[in-house]
Coordinates of C-alpha atoms in Angstrom, one line a residue:
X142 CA -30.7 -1.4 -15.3
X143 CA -27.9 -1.1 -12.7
X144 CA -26.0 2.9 -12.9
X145 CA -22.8 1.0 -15.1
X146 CA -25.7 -0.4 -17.2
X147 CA -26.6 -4.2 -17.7
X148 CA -24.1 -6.5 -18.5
X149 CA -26.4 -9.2 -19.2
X150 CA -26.0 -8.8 -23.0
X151 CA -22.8 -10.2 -22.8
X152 CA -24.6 -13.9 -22.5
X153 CA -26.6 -12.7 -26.2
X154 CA -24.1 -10.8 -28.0
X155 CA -20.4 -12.9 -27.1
X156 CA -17.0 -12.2 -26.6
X157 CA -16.0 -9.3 -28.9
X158 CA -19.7 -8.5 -30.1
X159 CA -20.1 -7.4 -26.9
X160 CA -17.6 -4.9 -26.5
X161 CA -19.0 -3.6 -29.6
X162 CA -22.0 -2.9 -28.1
X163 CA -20.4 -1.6 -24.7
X164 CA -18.2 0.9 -26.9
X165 CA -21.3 1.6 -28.9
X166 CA -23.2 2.4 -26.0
X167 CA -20.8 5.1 -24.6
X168 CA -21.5 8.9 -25.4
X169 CA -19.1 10.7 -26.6
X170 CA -15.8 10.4 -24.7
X171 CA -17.8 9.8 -21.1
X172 CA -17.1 6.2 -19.7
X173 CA -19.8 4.9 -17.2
X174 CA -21.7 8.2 -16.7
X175 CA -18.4 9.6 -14.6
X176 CA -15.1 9.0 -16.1
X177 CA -14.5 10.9 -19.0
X178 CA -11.7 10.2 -21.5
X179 CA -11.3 13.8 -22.5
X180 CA -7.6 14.6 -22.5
X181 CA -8.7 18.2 -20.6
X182 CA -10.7 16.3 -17.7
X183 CA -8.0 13.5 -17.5
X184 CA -4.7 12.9 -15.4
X185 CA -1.7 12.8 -17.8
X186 CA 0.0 9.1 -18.4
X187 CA 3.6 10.3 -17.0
X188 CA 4.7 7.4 -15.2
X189 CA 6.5 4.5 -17.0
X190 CA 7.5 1.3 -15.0
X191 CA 10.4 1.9 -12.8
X192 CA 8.3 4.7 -11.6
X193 CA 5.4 2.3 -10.4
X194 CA 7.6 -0.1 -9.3
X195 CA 9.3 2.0 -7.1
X196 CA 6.1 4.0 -6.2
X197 CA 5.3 0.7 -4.5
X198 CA 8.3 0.3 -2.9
X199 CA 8.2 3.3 -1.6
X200 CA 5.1 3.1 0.5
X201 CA 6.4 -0.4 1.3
X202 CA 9.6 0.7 2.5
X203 CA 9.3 3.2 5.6
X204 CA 9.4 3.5 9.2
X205 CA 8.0 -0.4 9.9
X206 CA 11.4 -1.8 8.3
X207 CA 13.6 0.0 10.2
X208 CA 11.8 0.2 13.8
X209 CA 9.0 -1.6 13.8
X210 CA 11.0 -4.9 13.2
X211 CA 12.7 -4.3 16.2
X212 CA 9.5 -4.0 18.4
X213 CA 8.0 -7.1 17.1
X214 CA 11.9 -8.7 18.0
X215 CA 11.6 -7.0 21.0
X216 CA 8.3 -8.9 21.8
X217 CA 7.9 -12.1 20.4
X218 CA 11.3 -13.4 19.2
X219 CA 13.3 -14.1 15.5
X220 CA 11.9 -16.4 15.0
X221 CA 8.0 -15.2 15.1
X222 CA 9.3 -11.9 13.1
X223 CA 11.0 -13.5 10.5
X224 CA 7.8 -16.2 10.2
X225 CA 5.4 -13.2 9.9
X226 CA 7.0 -11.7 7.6
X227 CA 7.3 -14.4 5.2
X228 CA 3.5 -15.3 5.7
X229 CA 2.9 -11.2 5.1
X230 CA 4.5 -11.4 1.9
X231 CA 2.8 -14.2 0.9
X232 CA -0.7 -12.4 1.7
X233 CA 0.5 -9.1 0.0
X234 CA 1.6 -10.8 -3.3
X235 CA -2.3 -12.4 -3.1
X236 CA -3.6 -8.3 -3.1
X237 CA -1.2 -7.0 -5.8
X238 CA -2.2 -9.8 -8.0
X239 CA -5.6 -9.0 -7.8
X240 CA -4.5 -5.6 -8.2
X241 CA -3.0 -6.1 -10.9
X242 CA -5.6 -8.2 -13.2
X243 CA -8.4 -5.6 -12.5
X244 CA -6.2 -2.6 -13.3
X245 CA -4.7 -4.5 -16.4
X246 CA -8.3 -5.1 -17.7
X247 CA -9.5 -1.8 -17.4
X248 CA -6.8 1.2 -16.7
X249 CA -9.1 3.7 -17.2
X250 CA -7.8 7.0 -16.6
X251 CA -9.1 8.9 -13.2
X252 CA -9.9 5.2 -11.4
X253 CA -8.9 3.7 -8.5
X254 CA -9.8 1.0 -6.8
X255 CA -13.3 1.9 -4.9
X256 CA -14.1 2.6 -8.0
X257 CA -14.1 -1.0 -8.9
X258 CA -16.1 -1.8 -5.9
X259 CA -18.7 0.4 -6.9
X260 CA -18.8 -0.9 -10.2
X261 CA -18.7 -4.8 -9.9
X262 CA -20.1 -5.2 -6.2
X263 CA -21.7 -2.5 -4.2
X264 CA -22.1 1.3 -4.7
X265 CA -22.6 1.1 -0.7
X266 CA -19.5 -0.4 -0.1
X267 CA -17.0 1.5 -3.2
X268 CA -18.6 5.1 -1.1
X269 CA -16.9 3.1 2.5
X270 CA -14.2 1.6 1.1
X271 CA -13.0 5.4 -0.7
X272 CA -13.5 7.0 1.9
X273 CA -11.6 4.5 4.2
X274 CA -8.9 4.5 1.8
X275 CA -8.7 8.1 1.7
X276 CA -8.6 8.4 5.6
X277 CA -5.7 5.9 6.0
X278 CA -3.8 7.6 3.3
X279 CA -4.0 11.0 4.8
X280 CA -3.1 10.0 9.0
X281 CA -0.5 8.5 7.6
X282 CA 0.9 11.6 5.7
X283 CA 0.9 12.9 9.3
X284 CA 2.7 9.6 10.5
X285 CA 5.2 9.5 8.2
X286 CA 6.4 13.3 8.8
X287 CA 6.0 13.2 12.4
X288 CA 8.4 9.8 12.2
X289 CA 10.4 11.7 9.7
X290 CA 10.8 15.0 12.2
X291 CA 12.1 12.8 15.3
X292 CA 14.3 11.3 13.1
X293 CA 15.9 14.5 12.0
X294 CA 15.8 15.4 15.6
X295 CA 18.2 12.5 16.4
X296 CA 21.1 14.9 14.9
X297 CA 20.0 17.2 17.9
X298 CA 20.0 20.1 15.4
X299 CA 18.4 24.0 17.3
X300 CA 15.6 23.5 14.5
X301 CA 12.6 23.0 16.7
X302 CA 10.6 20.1 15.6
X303 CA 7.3 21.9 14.5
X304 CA 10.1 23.4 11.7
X305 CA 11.1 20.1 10.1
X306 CA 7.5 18.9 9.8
X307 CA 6.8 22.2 8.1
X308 CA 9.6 21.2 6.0
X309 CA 8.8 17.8 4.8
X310 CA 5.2 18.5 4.0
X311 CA 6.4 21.3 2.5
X312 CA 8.1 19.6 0.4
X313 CA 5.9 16.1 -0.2
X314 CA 3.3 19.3 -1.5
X315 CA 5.2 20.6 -4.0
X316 CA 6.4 17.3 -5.6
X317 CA 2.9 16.5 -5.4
X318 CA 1.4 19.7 -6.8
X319 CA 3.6 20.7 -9.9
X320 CA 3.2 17.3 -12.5
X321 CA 3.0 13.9 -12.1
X322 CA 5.9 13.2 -14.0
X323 CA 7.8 15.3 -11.3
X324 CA 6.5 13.1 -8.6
X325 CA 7.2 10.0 -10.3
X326 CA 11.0 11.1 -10.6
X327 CA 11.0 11.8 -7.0
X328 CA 9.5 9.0 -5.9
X329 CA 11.8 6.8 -8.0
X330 CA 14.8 8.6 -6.7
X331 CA 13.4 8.1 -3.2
X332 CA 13.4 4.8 -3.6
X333 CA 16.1 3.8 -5.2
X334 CA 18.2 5.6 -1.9
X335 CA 16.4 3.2 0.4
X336 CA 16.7 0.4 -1.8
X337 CA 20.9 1.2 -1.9
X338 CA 20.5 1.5 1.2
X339 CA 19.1 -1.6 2.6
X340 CA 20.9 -3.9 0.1
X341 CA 24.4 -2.4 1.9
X342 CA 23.0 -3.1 5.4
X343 CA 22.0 -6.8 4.4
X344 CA 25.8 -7.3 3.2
X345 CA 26.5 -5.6 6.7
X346 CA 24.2 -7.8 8.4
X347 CA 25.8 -11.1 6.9
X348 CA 29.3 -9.8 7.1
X349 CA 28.2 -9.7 11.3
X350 CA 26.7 -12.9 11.2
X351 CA 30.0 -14.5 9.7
X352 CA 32.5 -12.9 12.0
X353 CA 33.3 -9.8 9.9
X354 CA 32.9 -7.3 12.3
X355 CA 35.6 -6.1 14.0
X356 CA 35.4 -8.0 17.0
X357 CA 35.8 -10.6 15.1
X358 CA 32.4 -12.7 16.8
X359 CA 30.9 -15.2 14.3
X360 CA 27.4 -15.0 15.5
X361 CA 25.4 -17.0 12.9
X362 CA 22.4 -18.3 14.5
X363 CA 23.6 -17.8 18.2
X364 CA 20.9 -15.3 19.2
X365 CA 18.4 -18.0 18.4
X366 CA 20.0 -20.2 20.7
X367 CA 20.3 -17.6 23.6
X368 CA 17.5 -15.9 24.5
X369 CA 15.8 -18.1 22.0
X370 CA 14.3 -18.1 18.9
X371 CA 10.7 -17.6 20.3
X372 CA 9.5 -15.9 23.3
X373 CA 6.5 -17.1 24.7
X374 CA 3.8 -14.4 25.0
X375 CA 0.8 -14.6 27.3
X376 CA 0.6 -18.0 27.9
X377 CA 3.5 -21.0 28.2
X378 CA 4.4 -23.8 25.9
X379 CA 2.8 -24.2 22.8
X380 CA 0.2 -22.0 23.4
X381 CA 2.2 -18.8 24.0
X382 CA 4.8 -19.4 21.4
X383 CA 1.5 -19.6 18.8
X384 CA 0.2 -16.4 20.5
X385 CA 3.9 -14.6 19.6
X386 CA 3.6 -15.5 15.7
X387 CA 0.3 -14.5 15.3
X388 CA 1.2 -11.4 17.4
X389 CA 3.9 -10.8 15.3
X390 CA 1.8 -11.6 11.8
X391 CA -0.8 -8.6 13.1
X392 CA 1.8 -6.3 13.6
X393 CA 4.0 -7.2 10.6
X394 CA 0.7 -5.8 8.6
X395 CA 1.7 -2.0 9.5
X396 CA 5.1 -2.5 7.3
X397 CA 2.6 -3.3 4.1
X398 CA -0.6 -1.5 4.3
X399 CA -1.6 0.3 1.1
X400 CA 1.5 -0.9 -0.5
X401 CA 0.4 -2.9 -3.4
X402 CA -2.8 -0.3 -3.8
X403 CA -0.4 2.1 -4.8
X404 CA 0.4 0.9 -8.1
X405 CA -3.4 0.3 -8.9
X406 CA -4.1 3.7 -8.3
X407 CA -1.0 4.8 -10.7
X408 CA -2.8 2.7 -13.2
X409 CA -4.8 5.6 -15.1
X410 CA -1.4 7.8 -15.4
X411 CA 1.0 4.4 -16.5
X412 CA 2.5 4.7 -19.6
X413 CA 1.5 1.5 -21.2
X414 CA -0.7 -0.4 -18.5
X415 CA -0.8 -3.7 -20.0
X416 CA 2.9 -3.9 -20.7
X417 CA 4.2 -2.0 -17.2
X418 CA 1.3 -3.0 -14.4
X419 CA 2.2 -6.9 -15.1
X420 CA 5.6 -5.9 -15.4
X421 CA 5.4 -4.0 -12.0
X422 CA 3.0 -6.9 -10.2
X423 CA 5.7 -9.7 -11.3
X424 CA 8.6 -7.9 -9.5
X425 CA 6.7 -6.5 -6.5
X426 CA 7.3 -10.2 -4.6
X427 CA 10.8 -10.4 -5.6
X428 CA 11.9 -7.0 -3.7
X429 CA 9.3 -7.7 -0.6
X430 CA 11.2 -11.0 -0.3
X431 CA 15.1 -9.2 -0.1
X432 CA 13.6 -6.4 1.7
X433 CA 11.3 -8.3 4.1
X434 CA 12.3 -11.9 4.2
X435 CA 15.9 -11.6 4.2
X436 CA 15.8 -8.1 6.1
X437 CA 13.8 -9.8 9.0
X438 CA 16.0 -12.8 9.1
X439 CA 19.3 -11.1 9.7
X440 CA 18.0 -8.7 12.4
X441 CA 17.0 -11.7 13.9
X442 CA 20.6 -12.6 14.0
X443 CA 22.9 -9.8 14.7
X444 CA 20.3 -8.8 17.5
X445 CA 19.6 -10.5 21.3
X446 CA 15.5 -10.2 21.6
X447 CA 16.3 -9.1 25.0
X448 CA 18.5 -6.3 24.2
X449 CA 17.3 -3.4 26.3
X450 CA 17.4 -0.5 23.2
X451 CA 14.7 -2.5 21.8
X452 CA 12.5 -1.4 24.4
X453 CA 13.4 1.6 25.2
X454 CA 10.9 3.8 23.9
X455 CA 13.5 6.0 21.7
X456 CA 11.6 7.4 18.5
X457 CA 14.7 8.1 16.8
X458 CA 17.5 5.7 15.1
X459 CA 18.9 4.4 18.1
X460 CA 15.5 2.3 18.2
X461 CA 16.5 0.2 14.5
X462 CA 17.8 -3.0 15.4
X463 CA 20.2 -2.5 12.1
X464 CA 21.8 0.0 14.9
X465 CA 22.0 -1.6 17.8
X466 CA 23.1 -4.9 15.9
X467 CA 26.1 -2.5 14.0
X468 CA 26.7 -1.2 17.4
X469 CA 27.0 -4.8 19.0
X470 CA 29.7 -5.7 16.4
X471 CA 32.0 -2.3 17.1
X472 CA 31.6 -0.8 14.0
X473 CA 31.0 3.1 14.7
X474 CA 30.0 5.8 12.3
X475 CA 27.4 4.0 10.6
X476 CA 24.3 5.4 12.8
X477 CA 24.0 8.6 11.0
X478 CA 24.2 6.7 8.1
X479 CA 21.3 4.4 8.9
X480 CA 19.5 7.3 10.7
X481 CA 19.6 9.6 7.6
X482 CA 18.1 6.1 5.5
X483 CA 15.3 5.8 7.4
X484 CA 14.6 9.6 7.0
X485 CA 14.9 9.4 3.4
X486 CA 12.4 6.1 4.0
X487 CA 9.7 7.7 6.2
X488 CA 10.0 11.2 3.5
X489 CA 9.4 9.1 1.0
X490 CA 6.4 7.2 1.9
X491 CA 4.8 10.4 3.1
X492 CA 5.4 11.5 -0.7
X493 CA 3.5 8.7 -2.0
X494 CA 0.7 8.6 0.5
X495 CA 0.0 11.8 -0.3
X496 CA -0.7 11.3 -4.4
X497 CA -2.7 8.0 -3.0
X498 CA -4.7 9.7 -1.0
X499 CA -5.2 12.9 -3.5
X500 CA -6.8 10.2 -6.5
X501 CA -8.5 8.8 -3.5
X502 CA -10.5 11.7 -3.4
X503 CA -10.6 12.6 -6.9
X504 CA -12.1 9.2 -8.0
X505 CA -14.8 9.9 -5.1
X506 CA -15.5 13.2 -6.5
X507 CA -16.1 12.1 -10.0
X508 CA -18.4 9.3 -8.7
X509 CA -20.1 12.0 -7.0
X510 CA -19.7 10.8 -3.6
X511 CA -17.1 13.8 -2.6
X512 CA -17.9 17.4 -3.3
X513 CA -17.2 18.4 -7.2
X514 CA -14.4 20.9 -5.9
X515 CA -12.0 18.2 -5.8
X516 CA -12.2 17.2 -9.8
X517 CA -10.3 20.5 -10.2
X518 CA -7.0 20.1 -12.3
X519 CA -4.2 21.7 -13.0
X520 CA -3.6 22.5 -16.8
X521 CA -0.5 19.9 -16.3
X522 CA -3.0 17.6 -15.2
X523 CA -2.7 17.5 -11.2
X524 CA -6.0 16.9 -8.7
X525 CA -4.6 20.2 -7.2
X526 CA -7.8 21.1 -4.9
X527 CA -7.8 16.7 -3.9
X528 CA -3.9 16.9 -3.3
X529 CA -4.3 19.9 -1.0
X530 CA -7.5 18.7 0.9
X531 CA -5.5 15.3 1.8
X532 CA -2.3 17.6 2.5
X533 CA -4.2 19.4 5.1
X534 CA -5.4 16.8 7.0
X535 CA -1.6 15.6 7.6
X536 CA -1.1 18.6 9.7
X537 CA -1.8 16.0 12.2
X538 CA 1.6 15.6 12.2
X539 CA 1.9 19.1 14.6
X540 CA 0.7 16.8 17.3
X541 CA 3.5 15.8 17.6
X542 CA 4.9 18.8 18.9
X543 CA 2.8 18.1 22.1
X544 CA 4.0 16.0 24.7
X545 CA 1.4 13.0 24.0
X546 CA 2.7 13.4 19.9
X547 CA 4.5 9.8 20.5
X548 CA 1.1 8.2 21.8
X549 CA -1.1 10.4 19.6
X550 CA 1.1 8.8 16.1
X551 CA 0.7 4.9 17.9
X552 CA -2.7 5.8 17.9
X553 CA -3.3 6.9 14.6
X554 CA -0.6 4.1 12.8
X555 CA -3.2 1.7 14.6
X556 CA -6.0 2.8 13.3
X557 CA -4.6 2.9 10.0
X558 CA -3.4 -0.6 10.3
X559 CA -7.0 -1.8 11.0
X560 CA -8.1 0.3 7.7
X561 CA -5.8 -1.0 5.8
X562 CA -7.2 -4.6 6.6
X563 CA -10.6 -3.4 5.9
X564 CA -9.6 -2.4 2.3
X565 CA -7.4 -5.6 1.4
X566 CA -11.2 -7.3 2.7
X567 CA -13.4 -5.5 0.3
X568 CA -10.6 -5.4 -2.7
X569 CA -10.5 -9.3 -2.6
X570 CA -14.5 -9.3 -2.7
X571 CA -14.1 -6.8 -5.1
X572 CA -11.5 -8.8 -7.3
X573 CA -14.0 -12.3 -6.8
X574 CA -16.9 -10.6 -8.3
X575 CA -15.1 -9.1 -10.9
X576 CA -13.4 -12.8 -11.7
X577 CA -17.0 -14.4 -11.5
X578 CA -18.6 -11.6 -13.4
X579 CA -16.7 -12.7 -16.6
X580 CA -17.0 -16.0 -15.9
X581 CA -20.6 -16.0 -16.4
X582 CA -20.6 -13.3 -19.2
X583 CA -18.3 -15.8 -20.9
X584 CA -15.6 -12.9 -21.1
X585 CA -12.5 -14.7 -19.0
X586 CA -10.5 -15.2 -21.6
X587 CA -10.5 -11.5 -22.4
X588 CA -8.1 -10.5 -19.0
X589 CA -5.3 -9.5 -20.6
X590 CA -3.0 -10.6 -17.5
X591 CA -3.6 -13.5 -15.3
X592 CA -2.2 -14.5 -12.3
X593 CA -1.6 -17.7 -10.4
X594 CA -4.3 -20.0 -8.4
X595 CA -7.2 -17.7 -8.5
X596 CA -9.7 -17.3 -7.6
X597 CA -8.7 -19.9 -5.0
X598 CA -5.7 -17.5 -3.8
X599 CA -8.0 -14.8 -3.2
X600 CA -10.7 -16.6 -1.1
X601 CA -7.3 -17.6 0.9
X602 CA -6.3 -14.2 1.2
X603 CA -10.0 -12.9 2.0
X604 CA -10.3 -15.5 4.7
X605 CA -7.0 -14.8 6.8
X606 CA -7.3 -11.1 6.4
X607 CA -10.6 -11.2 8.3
X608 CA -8.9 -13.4 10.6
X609 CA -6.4 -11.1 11.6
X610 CA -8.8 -8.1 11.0
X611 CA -11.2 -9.6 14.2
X612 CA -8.1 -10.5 16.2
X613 CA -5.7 -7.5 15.7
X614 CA -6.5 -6.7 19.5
X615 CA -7.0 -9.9 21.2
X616 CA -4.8 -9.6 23.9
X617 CA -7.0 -6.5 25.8
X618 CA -9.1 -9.6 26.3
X619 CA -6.4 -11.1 28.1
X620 CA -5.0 -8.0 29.8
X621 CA -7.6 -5.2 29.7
X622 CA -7.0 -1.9 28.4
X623 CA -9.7 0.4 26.5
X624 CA -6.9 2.6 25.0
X625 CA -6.0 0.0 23.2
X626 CA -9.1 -1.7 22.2
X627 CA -10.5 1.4 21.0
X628 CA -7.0 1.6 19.2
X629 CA -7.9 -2.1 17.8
X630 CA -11.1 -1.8 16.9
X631 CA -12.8 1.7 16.5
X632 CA -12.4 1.5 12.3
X633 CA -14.8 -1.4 12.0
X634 CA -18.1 0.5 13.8
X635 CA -17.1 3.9 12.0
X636 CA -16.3 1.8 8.4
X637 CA -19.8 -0.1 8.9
X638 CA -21.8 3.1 9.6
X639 CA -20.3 4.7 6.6
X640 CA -21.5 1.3 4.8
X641 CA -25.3 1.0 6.0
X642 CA -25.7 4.6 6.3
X643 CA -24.8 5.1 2.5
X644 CA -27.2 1.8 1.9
X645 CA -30.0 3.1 3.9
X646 CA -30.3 7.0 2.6
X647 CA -29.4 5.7 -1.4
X648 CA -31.6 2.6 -0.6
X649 CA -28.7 0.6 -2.8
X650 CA -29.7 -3.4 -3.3
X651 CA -27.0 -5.9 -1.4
X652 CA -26.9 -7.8 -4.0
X653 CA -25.8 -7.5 -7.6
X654 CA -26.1 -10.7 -9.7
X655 CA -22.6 -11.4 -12.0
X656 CA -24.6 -11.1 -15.3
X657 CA -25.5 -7.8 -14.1
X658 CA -22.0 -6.9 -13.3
X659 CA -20.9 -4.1 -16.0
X660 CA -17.8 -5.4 -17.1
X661 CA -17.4 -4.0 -21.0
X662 CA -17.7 -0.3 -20.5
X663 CA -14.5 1.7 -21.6
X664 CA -12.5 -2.1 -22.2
X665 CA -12.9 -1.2 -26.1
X666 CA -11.7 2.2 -25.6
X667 CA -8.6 0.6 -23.4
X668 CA -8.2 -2.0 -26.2
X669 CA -7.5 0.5 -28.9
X670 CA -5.3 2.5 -26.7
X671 CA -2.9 -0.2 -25.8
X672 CA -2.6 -1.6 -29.2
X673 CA -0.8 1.2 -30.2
X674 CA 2.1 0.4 -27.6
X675 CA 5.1 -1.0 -29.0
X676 CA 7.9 -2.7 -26.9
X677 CA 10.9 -0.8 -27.0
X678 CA 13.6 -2.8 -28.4
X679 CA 16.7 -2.3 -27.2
X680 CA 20.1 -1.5 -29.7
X681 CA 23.1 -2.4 -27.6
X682 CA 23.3 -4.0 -24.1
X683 CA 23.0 -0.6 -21.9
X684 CA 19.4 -0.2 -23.1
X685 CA 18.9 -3.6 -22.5
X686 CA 20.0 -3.2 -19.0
X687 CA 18.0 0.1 -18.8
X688 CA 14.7 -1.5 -20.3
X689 CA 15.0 -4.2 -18.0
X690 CA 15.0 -1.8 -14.8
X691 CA 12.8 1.0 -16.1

């Protein structure tokens, strides 16, 4: 009998007599020994669709749109960027999909997704993977306000720069702290700036490329002409132009790490899960595509690769290629603007890597792998003690203040690159256990939302993830440097002693087989509670409208 009890009963009882049993089984409102369903223990179910959606977006949309694009231009090419993110996307769709039909099936309140891991694969690996999660989530907190207080330095403003990081996690805390239906607001609001925002600069972008601007050049596809569309990178030919892709694929991975996590961790507070994560998962692709695809394309073409500003170091505005390509055209005044967007951008996901990384650590403190302090609540609900424990650790961000800050926040954004890998690897084995588990148990026609080509997507996904996990640093191999092979590949030793170190004091078997994979606990309860949910039917064509976005 495995700690979320033996599923194998499934293969005796069926479909539906099973989760009879399961509910049967439970005591009282507790769901697998942990997770209790008692409105007084639980996080409140504040956030309604357009909040996860844009919760998402949000940690999707931040400093790796706006800057990083132009170092990966700067280095490899349009043509490699614009590839990489296109083959990102495609990736990242894969994860929230998986995401999505887990979370779906069981949006039990106070989960996230270690939780999962624990439960259908490993306890050994849900204890690594949480506390992975958590440690990505809080460095980059740090990142993000560090990013944020260069930016606001670009207005070269008296306010010293430890003063505006005071600010902005002053204020990611307190939107954090008071109610999650406060947050969600924010983070919507955020959101919706950046996604104004980047929608005017793409009409920019294409008014350039068609000879808008007012020099009147009609650049179309020139840039990829001369310099090039590809710039060989550390090898010629054929070689060095494949080397520049899959350069630019590694890095394009910063701009989407924990990005599709975010809305399975919002799972247990969604107001109707089964009707707003699907809704939510559906449209996630749709916005990466405008945001990403077409975003990456027309940098590509308003910008030479071998534009100096690209490499020049700058940590503020004037290093966005949507600047120097506005600047190139003649049109002035729109660098505060843009500099002010990718403030609002970098605040913003800050805001919601601090409420990731706050359940983070209140779903490891309820499976008992964090100390107990952090199940604390507030009466309105909030992980208060989990929010401030994560919130401490991004006063990181002071580091910046030093003058290494600018290598000490490469460092970290590395290092939370290579995490985030690590967590789309065990959430995809996660996701294939839990697939196979009700395959066997005969329960797959229970999932409530399915998504395309699995589990064959997923074993995709899993295999080119660990691809790019093992390669992230391969060129140190070519041109030596420990900095950044440490940089590259310090998270797998550190995630793997957390793993075996976990497996050998807990003694935890490394293998769980799928009829033993507890499935049913807490779906009954999760059944009842979304039958109740009614669509909202709209009465004129504004609510239409408005049910459509929200």
């Amino acid at each position: 009998m495995s700690k979320y009890g033996d599923g194998s009963f499934a293969e005796k009882q069926g479909g539906s007599e099973a989760l009879d049993v399961a509910s049967s089984n439970n005591q009282g409102q507790i769901v697998d020994g942990t997770i209790s369903l008692d409105s007084i223990h639980q996080l409140q179910r504040g956030l309604k669709s357009r909040h996860i959606q844009f919760l998402a977006l949000g940690g999707a949309i931040g400093t790796g749109l706006f800057v990083g694009s132009g170092g990966i231009l700067a280095t490899v090419g349009p043509a490699p960027l614009w590839l990489a993110y296109l083959s990102m996307m495609l990736l990242v769709w894969i994860v929230m999909n998986c995401i999505a039909e887990m979370c779906t099936y069981l949006p039990l309140r106070g989960i996230t997704l270690p939780y999962f891991t624990e439960r259908f694969v490993d306890a050994s690996l849900g204890f690594a993977a949480g506390w992975n999660y958590w440690y990505a989530y809080a460095i980059l907190v740090a990142a993000e306000a560090s990013a944020g207080a260069i930016l606001l330095n670009y207005w070269e403003t008296p306010v010293p720069t430890w003063a505006w990081i005071t600010i902005i996690l002053v204020v990611n805390l307190v939107l954090n702290i008071i109610a999650v239906e406060v947050f969600g607001e924010a983070e919507f609001w955020f959101a919706s700036i950046k996604f104004i925002t980047i929608m005017g600069l793409i009409i920019v972008g294409l008014v350039i490329m068609l000879g808008g601007g007012p020099n009147g050049q009609r650049l179309g596809f020139h840039y990829w002409n001369d310099p090039g569309a590809f710039k060989e990178y550390l090898a010629p030919g054929a070689t060095g132009r494949f080397a520049a892709y899959w350069t630019a694929f590694v890095r394009a991975g910063f701009s989407f790490i924990t990005s599709p996590e975010l809305i399975g961790l919002a799972a247990g507070e969604t107001v109707a899960p089964r009707r707003n994560i699907p809704k939510a998962a559906r449209r996630f692709l749709a916005r990466l595509s405008v945001f990403y695809g077409v975003s990456s394309l027309i940098v590509g073409c308003i910008v030479p690769s071998n534009n100096p500003n690209l490499l020049s170091g700058a940590s503020d505005a004037s290093a966005s290629p949507w600047v120097i390509g506005i600047q190139l055209a003649g049109i002035g005044a729109l660098n505060h603007i843009i500099n002010a967007a990718i403030l609002t951008s970098a605040w913003s996901a800050g805001n919601a890597f601090l409420y990731s990384g706050s359940r983070i650590l209140y779903s490891l403190a309820q499976n008992g792998q964090a100390p107990k302090i952090f199940t604390r609540t507030t009466r309105r609900g909030v992980p208060y003690t989990a929010v401030l424990m994560t919130w401490a650790f991004s006063l990181l961000a002071y580091l910046n203040v030093s003058n290494n800050g600018a290598q000490v926040f490469t460092w970290f954004s590395n290092l939370s690159t290579i995490s985030g890998y690590i967590g789309w690897i065990v959430l995809l084995i996660t996701f294939l256990r839990f697939r196979q588990a009700l395959k066997v148990q005969g329960l797959l026609a229970t999932l409530p939302f399915k998504t395309p080509a699995q589990p064959y997507a997923a074993w995709f996904a899993l295999f080119m993830i660990s691809i790019l996990t093992l390669t992230n640093g391969f060129q140190v191999f070519v041109n030596w440097n420990y900095k950044d092979f440490l940089a590259a590949y310090i998270t797998l030793p550190a995630f793997l002693v957390l793993y075996f170190g976990h497996k050998m004091w807990y003694r935890t078997p490394f293998h769980k087989p799928a009829q033993e994979i507890d499935v049913l606990t807490g779906k009954k309860e999760m059944d009842d509670m979304c039958a109740n949910d009614v669509d909202p039917v709209p009465r004129n064509w504004v609510e239409k409208i408005w049910f459509w976005i929200a």
